[in-house]
PDB file of C-alpha atoms in Angstrom:
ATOM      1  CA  UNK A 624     -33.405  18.111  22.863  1.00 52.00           C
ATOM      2  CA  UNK A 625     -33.520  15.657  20.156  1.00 56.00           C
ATOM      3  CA  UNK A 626     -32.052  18.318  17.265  1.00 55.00           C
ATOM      4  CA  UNK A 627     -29.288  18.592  19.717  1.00 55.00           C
ATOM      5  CA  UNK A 628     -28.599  15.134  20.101  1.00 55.00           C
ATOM      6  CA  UNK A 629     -27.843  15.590  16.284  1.00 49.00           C
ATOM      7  CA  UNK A 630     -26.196  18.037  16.195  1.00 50.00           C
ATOM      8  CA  UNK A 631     -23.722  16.458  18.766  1.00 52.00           C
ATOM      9  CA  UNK A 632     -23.898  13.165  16.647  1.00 48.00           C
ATOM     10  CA  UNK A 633     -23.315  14.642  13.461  1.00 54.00           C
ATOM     11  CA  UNK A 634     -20.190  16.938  15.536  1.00 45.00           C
ATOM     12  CA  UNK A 635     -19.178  13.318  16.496  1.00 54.00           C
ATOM     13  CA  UNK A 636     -19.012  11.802  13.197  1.00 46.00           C
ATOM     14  CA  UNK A 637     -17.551  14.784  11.714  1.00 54.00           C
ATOM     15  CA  UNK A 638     -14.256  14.786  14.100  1.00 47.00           C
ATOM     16  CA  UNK A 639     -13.439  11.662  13.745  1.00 52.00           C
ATOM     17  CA  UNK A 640     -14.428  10.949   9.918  1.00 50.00           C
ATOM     18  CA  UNK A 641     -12.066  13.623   9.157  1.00 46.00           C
ATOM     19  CA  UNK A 642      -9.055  11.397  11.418  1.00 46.00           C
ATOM     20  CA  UNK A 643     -10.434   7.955   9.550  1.00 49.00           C
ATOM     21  CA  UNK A 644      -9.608  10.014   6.303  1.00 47.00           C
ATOM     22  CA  UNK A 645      -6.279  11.105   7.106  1.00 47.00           C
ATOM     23  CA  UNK A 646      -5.153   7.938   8.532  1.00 48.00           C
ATOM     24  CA  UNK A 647      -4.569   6.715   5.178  1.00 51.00           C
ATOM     25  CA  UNK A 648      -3.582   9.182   3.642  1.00 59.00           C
ATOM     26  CA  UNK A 649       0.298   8.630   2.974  1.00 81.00           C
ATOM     27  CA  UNK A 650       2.553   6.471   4.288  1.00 93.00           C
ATOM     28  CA  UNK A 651       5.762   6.428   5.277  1.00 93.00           C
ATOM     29  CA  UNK A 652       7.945   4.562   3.080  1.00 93.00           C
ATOM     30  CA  UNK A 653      11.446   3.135   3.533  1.00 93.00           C
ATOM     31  CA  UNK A 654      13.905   5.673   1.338  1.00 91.00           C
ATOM     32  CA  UNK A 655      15.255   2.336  -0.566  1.00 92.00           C
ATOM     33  CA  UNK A 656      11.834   1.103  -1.927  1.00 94.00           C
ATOM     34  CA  UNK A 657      11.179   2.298  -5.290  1.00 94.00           C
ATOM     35  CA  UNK A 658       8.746   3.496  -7.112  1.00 95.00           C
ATOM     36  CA  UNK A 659       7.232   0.866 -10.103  1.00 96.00           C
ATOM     37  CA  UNK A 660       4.774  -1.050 -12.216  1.00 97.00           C
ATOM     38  CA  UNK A 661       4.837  -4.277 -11.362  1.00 97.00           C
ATOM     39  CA  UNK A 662       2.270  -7.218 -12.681  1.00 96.00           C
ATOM     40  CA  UNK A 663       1.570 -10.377 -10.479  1.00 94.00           C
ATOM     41  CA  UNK A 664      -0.179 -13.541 -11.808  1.00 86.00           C
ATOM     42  CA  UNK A 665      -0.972 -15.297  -8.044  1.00 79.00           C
ATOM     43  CA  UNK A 666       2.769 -17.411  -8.047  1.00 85.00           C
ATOM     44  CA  UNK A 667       5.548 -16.757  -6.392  1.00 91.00           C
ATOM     45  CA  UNK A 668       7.183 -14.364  -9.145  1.00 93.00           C
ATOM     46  CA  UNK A 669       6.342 -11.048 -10.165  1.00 96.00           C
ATOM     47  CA  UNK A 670       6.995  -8.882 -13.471  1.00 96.00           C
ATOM     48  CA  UNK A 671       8.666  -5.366 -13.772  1.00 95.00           C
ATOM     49  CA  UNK A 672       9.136  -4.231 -17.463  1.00 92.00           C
ATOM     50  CA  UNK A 673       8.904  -7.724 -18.490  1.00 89.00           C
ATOM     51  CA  UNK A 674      11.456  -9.278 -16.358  1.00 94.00           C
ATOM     52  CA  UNK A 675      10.941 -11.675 -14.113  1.00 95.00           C
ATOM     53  CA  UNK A 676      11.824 -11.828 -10.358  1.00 96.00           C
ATOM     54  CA  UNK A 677      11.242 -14.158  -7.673  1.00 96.00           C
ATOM     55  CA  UNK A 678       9.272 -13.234  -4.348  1.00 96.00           C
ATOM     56  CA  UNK A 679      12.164 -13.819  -1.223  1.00 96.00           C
ATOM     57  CA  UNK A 680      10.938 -16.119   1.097  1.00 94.00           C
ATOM     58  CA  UNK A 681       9.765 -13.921   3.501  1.00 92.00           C
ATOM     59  CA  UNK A 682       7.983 -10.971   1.287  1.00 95.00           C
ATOM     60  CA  UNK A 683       5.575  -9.287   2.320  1.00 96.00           C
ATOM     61  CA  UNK A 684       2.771  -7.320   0.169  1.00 97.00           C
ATOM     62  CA  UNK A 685       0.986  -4.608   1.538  1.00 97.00           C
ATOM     63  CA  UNK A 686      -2.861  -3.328   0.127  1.00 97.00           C
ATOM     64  CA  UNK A 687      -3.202   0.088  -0.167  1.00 95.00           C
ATOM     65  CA  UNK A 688      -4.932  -0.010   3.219  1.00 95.00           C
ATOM     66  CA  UNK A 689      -1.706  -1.461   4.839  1.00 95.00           C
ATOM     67  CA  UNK A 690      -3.018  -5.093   5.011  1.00 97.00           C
ATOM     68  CA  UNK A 691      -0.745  -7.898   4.121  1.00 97.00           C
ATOM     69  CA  UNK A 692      -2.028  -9.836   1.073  1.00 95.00           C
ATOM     70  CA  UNK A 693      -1.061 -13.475   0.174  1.00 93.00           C
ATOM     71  CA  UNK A 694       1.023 -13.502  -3.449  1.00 92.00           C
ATOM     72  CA  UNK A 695      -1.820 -15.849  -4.350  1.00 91.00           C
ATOM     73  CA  UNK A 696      -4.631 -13.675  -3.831  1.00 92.00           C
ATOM     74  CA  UNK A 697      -3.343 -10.440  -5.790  1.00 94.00           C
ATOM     75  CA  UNK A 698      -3.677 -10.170  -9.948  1.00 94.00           C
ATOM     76  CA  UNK A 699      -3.096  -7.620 -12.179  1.00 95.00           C
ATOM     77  CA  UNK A 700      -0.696  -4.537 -12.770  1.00 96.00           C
ATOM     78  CA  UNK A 701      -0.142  -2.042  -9.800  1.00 96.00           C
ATOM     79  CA  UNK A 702       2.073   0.691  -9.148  1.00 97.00           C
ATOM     80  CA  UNK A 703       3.970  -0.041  -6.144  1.00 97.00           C
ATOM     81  CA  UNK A 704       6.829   1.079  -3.901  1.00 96.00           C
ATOM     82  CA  UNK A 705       8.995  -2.478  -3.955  1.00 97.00           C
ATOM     83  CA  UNK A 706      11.958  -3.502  -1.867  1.00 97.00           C
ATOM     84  CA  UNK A 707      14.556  -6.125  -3.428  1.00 97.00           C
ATOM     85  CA  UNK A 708      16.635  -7.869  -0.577  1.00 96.00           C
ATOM     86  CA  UNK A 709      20.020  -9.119  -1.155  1.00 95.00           C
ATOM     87  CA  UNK A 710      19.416 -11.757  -3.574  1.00 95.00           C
ATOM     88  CA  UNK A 711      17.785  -9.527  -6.252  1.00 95.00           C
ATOM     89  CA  UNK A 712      14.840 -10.741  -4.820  1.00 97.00           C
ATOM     90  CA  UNK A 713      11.490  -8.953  -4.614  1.00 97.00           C
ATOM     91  CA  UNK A 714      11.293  -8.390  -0.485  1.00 97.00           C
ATOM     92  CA  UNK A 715       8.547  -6.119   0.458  1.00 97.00           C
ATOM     93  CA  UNK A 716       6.035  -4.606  -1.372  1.00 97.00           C
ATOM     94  CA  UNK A 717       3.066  -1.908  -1.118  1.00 97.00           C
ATOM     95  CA  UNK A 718       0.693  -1.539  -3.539  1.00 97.00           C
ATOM     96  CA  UNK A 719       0.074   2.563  -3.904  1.00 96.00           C
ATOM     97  CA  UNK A 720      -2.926   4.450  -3.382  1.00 96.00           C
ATOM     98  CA  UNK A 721      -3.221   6.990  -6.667  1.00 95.00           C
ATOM     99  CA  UNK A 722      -2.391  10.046  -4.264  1.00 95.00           C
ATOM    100  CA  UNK A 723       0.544   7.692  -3.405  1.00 95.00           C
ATOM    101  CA  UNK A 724       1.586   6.853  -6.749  1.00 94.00           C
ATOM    102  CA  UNK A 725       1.446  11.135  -7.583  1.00 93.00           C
ATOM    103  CA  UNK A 726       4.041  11.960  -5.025  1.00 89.00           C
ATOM    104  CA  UNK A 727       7.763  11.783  -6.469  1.00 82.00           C
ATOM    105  CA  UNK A 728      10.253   9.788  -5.363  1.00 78.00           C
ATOM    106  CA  UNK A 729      12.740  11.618  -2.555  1.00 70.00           C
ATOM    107  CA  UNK A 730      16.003  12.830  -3.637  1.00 67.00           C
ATOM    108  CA  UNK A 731      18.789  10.706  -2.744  1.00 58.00           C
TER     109      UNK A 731
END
């Protein structure tokens, strides 16, 4: 009785463990956001082969779990997939997972 409360547990864990995994696995990306490097130092401007461009008002970065994260709170260089609106300004954002960042970018 108990071994196959286990069992069923560990059948349990296994099913949906293997879901949880591929939930994350890729995402799908809008066919205009690009593939880069792109270094942010907590302001409202970011860096792409050392030139500078401003954050719109309204961007939006995304962790490589898909949560938004305030400009303020990220540092560092990160490959992303990057947006630019309009303006020439930086307008979404998503901050690549490494089996993200290995995938090429589609054929236009």
């Amino acid at each position: 009785m108990r071994t196959s409360r286990f069992l069923a547990l560990g059948l349990i864990l296994s099913v949906f463990g293997g879901q949880l995994g591929c939930a994350y696995a890729l995402r799908p990306f809008p066919a205009t956001a690009k593939k880069m490097e792109m270094s942010f130092a907590g302001g409202d401007s970011v860096a792409v082969d050392d030139t500078a461009y401003r954050l719109s008002p309204g961007a939006q970065i995304r962790d490589s779990r898909n949560f938004i994260v305030l400009p303020s709170h990220i540092h560092g260089e990160y490959k992303v997939r990057a947006v630019m609106d309009n303006n020439g300004q930086v307008h979404r954002v998503w901050l690549l997972t490494p089996e993200e960042a290995a995938v090429a970018d589609p054929k236009q």
